[in-house]
PDB file of C-alpha atoms and ligand atoms in Angstrom:
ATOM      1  CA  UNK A   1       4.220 -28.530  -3.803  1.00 86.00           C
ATOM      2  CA  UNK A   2       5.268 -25.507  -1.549  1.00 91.00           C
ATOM      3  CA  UNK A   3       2.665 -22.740  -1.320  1.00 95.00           C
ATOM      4  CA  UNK A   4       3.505 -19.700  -3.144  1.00 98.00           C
ATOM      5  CA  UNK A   5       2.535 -16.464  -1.413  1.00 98.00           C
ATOM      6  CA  UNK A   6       2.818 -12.523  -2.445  1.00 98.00           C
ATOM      7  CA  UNK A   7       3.435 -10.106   0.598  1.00 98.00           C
ATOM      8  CA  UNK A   8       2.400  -6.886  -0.643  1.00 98.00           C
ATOM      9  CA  UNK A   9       2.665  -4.100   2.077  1.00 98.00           C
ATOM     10  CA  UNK A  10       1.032  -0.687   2.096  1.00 97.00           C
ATOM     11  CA  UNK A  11      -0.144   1.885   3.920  1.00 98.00           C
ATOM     12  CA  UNK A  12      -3.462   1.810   2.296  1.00 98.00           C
ATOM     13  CA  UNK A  13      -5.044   5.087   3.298  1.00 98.00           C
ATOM     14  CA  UNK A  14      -7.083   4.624   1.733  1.00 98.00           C
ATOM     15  CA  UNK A  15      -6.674   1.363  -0.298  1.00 98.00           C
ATOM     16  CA  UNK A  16      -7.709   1.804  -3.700  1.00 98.00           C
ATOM     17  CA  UNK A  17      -8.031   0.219  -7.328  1.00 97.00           C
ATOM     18  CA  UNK A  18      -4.630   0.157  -7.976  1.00 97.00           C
ATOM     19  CA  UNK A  19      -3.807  -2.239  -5.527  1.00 98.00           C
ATOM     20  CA  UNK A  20      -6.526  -4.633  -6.271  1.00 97.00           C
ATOM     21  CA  UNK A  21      -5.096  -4.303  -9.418  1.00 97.00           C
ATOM     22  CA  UNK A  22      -1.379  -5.222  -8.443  1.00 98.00           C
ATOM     23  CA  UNK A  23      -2.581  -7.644  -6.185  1.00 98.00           C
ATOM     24  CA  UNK A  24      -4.913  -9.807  -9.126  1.00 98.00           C
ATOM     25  CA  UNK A  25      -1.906  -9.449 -11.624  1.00 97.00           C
ATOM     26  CA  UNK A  26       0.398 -10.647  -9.317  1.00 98.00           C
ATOM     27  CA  UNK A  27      -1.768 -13.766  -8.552  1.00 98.00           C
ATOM     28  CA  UNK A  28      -2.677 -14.454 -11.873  1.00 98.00           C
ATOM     29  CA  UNK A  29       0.632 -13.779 -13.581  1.00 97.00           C
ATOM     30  CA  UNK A  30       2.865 -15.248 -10.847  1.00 98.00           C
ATOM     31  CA  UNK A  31       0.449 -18.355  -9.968  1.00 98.00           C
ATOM     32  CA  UNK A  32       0.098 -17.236  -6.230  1.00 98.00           C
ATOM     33  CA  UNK A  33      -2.125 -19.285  -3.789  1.00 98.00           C
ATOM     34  CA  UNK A  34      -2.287 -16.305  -1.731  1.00 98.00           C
ATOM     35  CA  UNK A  35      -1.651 -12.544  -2.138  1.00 98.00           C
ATOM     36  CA  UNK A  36      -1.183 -11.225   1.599  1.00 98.00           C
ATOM     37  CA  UNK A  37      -2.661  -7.457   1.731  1.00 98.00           C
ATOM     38  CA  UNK A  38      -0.254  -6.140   4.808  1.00 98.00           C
ATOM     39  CA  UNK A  39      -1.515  -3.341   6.598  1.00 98.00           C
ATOM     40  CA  UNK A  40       1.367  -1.686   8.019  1.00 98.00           C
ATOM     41  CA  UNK A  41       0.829  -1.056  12.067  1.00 97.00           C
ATOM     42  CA  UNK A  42       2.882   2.129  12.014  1.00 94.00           C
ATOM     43  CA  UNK A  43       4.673   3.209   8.241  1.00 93.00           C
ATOM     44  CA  UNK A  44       7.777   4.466   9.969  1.00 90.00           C
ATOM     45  CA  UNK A  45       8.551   6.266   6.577  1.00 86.00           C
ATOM     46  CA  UNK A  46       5.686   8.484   6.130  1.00 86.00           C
ATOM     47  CA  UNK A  47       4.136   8.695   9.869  1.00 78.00           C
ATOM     48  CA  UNK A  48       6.644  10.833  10.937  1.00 83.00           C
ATOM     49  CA  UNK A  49       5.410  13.503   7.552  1.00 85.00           C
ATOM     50  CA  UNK A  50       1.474  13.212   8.456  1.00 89.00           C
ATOM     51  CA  UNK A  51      -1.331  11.658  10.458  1.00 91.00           C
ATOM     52  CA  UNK A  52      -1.835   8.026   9.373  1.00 96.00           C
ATOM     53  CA  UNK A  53      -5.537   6.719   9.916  1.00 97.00           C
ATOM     54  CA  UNK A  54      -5.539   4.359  12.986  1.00 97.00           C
ATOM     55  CA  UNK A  55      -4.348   0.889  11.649  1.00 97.00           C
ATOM     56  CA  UNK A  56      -7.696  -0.624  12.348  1.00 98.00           C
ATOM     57  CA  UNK A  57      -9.688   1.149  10.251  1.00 98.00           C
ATOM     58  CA  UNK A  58      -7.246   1.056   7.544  1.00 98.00           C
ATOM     59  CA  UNK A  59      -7.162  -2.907   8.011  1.00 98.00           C
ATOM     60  CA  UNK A  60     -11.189  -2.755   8.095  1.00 98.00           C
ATOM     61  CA  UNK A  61     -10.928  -0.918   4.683  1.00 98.00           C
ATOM     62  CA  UNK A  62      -8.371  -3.696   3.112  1.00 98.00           C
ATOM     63  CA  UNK A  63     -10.652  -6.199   4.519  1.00 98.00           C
ATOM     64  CA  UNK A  64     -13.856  -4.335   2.512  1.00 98.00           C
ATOM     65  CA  UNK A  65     -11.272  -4.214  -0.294  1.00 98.00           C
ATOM     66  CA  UNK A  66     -10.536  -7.885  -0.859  1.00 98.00           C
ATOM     67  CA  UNK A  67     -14.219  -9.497  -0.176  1.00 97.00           C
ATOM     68  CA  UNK A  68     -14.821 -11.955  -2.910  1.00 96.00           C
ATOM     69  CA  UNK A  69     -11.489 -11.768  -4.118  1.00 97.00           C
ATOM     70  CA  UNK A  70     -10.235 -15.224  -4.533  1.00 98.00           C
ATOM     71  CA  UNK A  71      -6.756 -15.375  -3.079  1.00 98.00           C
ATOM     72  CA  UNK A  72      -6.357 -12.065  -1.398  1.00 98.00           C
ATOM     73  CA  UNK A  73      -6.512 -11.747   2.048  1.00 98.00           C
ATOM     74  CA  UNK A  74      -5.960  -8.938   4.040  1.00 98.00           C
ATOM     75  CA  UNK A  75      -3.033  -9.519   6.719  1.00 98.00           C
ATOM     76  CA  UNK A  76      -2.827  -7.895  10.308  1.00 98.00           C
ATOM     77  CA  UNK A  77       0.329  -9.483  11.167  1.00 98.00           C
ATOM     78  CA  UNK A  78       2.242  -6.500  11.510  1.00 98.00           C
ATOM     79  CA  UNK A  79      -0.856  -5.190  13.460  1.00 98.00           C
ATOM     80  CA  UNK A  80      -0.312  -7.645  15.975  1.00 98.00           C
ATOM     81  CA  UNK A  81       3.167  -7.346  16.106  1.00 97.00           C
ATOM     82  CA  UNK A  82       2.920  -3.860  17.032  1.00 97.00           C
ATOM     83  CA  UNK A  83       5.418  -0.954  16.561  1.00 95.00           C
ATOM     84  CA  UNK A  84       7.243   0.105  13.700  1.00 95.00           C
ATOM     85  CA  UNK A  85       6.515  -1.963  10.267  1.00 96.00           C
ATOM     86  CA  UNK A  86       9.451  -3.584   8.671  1.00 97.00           C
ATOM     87  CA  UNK A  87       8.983  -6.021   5.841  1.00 98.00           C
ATOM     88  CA  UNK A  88      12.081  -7.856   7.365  1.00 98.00           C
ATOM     89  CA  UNK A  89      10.238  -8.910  10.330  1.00 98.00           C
ATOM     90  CA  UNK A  90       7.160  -9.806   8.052  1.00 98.00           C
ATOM     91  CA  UNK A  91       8.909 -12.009   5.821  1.00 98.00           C
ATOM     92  CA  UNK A  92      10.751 -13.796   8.997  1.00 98.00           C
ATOM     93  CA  UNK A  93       7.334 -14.384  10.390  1.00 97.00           C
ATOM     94  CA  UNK A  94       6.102 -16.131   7.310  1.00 97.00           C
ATOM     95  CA  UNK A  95       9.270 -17.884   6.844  1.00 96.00           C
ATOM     96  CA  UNK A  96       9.177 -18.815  10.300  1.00 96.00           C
ATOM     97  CA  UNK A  97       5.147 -19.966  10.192  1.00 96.00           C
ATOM     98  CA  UNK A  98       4.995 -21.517   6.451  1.00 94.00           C
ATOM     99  CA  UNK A  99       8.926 -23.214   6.639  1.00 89.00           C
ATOM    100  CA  UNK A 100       8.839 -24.410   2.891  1.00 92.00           C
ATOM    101  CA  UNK A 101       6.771 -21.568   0.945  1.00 96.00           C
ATOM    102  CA  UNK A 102       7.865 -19.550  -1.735  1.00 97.00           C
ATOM    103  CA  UNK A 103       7.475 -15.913  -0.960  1.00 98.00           C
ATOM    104  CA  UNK A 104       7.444 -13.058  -3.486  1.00 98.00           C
ATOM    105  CA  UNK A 105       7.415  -9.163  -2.347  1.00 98.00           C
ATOM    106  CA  UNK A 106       5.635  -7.018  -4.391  1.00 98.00           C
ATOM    107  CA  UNK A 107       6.494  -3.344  -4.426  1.00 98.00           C
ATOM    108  CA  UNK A 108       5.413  -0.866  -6.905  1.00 97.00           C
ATOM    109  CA  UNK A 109       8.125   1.370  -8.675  1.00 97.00           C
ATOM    110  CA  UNK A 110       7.880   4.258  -6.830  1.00 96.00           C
ATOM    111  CA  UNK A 111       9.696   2.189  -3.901  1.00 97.00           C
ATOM    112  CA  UNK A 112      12.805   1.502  -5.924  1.00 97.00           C
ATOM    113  CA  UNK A 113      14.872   4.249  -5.442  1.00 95.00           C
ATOM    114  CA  UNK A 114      14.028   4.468  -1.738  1.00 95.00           C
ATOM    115  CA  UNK A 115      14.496   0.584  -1.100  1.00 97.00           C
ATOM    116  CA  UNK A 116      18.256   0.233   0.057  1.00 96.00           C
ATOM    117  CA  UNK A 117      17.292   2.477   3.129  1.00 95.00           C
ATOM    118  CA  UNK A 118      14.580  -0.500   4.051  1.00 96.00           C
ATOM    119  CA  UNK A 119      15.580  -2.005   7.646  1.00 96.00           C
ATOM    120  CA  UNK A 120      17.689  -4.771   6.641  1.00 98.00           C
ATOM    121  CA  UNK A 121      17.318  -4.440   2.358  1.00 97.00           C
ATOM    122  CA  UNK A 122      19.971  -7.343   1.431  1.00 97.00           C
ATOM    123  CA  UNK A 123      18.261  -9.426   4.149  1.00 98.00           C
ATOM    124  CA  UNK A 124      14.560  -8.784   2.212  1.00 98.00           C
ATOM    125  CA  UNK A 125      16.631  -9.938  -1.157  1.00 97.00           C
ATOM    126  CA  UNK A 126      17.454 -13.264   0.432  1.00 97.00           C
ATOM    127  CA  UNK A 127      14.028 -14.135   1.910  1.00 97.00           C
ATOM    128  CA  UNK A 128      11.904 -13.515  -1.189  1.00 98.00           C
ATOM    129  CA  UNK A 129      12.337 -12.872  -4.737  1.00 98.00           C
ATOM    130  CA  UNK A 130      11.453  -9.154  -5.478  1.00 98.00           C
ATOM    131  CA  UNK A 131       9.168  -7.928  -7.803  1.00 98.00           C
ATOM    132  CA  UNK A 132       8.190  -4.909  -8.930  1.00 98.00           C
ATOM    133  CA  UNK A 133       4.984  -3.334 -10.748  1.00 97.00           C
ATOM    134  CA  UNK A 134       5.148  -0.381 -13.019  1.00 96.00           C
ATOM    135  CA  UNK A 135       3.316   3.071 -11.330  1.00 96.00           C
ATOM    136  CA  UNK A 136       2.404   5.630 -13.420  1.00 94.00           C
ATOM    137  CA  UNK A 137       5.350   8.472 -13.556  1.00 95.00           C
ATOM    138  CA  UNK A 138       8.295   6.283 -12.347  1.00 95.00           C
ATOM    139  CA  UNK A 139      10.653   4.588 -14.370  1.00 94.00           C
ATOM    140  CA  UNK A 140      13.509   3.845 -12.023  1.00 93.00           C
ATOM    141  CA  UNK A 141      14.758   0.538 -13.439  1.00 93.00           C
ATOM    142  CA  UNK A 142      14.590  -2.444 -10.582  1.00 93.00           C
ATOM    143  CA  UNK A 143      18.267  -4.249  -9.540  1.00 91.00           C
ATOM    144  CA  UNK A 144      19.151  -7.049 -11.576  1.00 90.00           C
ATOM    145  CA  UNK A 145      18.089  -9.873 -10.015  1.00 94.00           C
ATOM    146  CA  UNK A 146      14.640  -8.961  -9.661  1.00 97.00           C
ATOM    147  CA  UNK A 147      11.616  -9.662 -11.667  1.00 96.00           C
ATOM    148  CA  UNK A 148       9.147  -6.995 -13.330  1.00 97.00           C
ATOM    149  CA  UNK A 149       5.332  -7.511 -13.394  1.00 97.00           C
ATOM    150  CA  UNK A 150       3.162  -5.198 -16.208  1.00 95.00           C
ATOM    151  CA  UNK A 151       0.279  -4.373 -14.672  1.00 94.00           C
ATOM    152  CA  UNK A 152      -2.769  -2.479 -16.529  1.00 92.00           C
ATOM    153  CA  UNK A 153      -1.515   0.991 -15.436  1.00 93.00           C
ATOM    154  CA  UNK A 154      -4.092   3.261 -13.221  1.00 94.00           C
ATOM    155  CA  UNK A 155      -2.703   6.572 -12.059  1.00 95.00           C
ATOM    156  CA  UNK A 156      -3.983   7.516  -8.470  1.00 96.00           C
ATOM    157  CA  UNK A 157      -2.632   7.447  -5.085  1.00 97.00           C
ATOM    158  CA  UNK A 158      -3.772   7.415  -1.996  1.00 98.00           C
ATOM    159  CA  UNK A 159      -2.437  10.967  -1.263  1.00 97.00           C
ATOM    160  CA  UNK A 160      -4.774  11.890  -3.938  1.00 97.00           C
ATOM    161  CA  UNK A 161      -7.961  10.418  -2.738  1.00 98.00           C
ATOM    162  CA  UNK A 162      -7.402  11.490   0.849  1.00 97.00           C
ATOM    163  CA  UNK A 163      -7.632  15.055  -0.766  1.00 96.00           C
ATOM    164  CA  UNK A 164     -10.917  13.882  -2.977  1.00 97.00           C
ATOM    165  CA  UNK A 165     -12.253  12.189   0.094  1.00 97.00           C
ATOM    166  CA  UNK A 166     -11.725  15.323   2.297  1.00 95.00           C
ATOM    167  CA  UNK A 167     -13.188  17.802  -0.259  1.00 95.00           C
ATOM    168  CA  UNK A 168     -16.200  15.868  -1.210  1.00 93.00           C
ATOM    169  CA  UNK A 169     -15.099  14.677  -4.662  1.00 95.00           C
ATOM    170  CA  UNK A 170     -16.202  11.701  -6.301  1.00 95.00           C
ATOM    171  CA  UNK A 171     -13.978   8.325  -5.642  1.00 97.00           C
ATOM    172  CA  UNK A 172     -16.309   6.058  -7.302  1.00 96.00           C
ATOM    173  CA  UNK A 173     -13.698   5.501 -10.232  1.00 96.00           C
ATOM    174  CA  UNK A 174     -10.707   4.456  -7.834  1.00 97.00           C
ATOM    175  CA  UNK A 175     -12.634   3.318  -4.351  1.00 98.00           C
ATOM    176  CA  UNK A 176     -15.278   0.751  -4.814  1.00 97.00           C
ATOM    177  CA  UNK A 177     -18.398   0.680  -2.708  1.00 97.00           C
ATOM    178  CA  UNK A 178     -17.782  -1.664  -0.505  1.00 97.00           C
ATOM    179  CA  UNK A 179     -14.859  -0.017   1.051  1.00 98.00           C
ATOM    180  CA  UNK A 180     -16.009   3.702   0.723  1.00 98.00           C
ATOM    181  CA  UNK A 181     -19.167   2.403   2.535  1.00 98.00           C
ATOM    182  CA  UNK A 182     -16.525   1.472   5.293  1.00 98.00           C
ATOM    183  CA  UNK A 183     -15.366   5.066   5.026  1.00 98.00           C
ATOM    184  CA  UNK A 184     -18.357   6.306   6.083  1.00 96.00           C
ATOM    185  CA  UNK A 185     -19.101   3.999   8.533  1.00 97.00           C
ATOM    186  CA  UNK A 186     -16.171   4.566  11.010  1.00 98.00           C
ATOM    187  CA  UNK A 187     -16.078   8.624   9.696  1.00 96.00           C
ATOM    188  CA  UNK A 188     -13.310   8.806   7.925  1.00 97.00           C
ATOM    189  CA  UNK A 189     -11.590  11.280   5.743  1.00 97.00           C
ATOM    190  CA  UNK A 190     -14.345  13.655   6.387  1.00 86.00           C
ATOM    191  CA  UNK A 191     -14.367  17.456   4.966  1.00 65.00           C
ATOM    192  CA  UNK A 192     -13.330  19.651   8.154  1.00 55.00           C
ATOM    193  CA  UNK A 193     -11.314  21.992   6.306  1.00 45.00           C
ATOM    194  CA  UNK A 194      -8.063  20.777   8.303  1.00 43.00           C
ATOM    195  CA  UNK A 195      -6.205  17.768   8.182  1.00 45.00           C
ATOM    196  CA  UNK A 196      -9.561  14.977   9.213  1.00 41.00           C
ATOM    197  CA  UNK A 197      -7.247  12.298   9.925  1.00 43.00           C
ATOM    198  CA  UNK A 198      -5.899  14.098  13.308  1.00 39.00           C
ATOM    199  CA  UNK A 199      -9.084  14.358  14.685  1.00 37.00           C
ATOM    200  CA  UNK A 200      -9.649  10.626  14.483  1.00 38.00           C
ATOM    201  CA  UNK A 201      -6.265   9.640  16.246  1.00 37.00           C
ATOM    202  CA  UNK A 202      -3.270   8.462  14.529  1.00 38.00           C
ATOM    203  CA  UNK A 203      -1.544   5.705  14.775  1.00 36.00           C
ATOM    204  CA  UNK A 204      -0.156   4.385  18.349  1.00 34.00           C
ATOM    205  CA  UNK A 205       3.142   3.076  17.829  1.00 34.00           C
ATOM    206  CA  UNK A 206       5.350   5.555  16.219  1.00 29.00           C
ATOM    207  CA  UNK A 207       9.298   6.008  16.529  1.00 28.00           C
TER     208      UNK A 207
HETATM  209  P1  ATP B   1       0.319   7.365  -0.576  1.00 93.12           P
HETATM  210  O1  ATP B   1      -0.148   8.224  -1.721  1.00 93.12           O
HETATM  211  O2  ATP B   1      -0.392   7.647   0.718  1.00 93.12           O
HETATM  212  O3  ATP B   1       1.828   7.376  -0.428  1.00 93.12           O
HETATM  213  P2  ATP B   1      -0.001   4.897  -2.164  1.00 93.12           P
HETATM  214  O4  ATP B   1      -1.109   5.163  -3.120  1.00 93.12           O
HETATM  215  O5  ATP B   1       1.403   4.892  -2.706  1.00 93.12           O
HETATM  216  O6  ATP B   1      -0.106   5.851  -0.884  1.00 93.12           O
HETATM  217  P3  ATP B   1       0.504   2.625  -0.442  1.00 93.12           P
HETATM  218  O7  ATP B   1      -0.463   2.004   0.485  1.00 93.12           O
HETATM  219  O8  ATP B   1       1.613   3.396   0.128  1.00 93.12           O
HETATM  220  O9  ATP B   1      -0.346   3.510  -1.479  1.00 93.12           O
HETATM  221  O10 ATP B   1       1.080   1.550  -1.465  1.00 93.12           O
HETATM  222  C1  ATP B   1       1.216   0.184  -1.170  1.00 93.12           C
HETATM  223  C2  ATP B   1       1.904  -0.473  -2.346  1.00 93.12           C
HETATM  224  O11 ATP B   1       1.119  -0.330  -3.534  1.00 93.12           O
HETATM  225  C3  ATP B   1       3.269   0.119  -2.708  1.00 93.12           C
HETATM  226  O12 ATP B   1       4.136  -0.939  -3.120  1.00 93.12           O
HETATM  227  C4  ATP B   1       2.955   1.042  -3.872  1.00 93.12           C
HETATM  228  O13 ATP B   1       4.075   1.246  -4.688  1.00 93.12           O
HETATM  229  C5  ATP B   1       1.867   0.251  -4.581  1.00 93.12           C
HETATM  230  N1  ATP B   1       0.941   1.091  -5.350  1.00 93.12           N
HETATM  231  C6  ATP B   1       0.084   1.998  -4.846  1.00 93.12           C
HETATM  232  N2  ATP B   1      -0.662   2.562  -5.810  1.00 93.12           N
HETATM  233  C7  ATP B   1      -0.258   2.008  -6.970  1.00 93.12           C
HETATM  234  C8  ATP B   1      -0.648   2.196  -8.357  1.00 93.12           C
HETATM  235  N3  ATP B   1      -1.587   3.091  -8.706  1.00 93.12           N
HETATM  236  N4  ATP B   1      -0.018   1.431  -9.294  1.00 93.12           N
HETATM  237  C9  ATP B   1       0.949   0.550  -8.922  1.00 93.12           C
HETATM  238  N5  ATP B   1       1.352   0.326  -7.641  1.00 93.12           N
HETATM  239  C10 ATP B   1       0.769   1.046  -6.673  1.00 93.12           C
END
């Protein structure tokens, strides 16, 4: 039987309930042996609008994320590949290193609209079968030929925790422990009254 594997990017800065969320539901729903967390190196779309934490702690973060969850792993391919992050290149890679698995990429629906400006977005089509989760306050319907997963909605964002996180609210509903003890570990998101994540670096490879 040929492996069946989610790739579901992100920026995760932080990462947050809502993806564990996507990422379970797309296991359990889709019958995935693995549900690859990708941490992008540098998210050409949004680096260029703010400072991105460094992709190490934001991979360190994913990694506190999916302890003890069976069949998510957090991925640092596109780490190691350095440079801008295209899902193209990811999908090529796993194509290239698992020749026979089935590979799903899971999006959430706020990426719809914005999808046919992906590097290479016909080529993503034919390398794995899209699907798309339902996100709080977007209802763009996906193309045809792609599938729709329900998953229990929870409305946050990242954007929105980076602004908790910075002005000493409480993220215990959306951020478990394990990863906002990461946060404090490695400093980050800390109240300075400016933007934190500049003062920590940003991420190395931007275009
Ligand atoms: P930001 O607010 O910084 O833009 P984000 O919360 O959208 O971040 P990302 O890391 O950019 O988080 O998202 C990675 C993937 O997870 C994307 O496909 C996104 O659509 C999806 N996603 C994020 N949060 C949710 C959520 N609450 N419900 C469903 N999908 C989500």
């Amino acid at each position: 039987m040929p492996q069946r594997f989610g790739v579901f990017g992100g920026t995760f800065d932080p990462p947050h309930l809502g993806h564990v969320a996507v990422a379970r539901a797309a296991r359990d729903t889709l019958g995935l042996d693995r549900v690859l967390l990708v941490v992008a190196n540098d998210p050409w779309k949004k680096s260029p609008e703010r400072a991105v934490t460094p992709a190490a702690d934001r991979l360190a973060m994913v990694e506190a994320l999916v302890t003890g969850e069976s069949g998510l792993v957090a991925s640092d391919m596109e780490i190691r590949r350095g440079g801008p992050s295209y899902t193209v290149a990811t999908l090529r890679e796993l194509r290239a290193s698992h020749g026979d698995a089935v590979l799903y990429l899971i999006i959430g629906r706020d990426l719809v609209d914005d999808f046919p400006t992906w590097h290479e977005s016909v080529e993503i089509g034919r390398l794995a079968t899209i699907v798309v989760v339902n996100r709080p306050g977007f209802v763009t319907d996906p193309q045809r030929d792609w599938k729709m997963l329900v998953v229990p909605p929870i409305d946050i964002s990242s954007t929105q925790l980076r602004e908790r996180l910075r002005s000493g609210a409480d993220v215990q509903e959306f951020i478990p422990s394990s990863v906002q003890a990461t946060i404090r570990e490695r400093g980050l998101y800390r109240t300075t009254g400016t933007d934190s994540t500049s003062l920590h670096g940003t991420t190395t490879n931007r275009t």
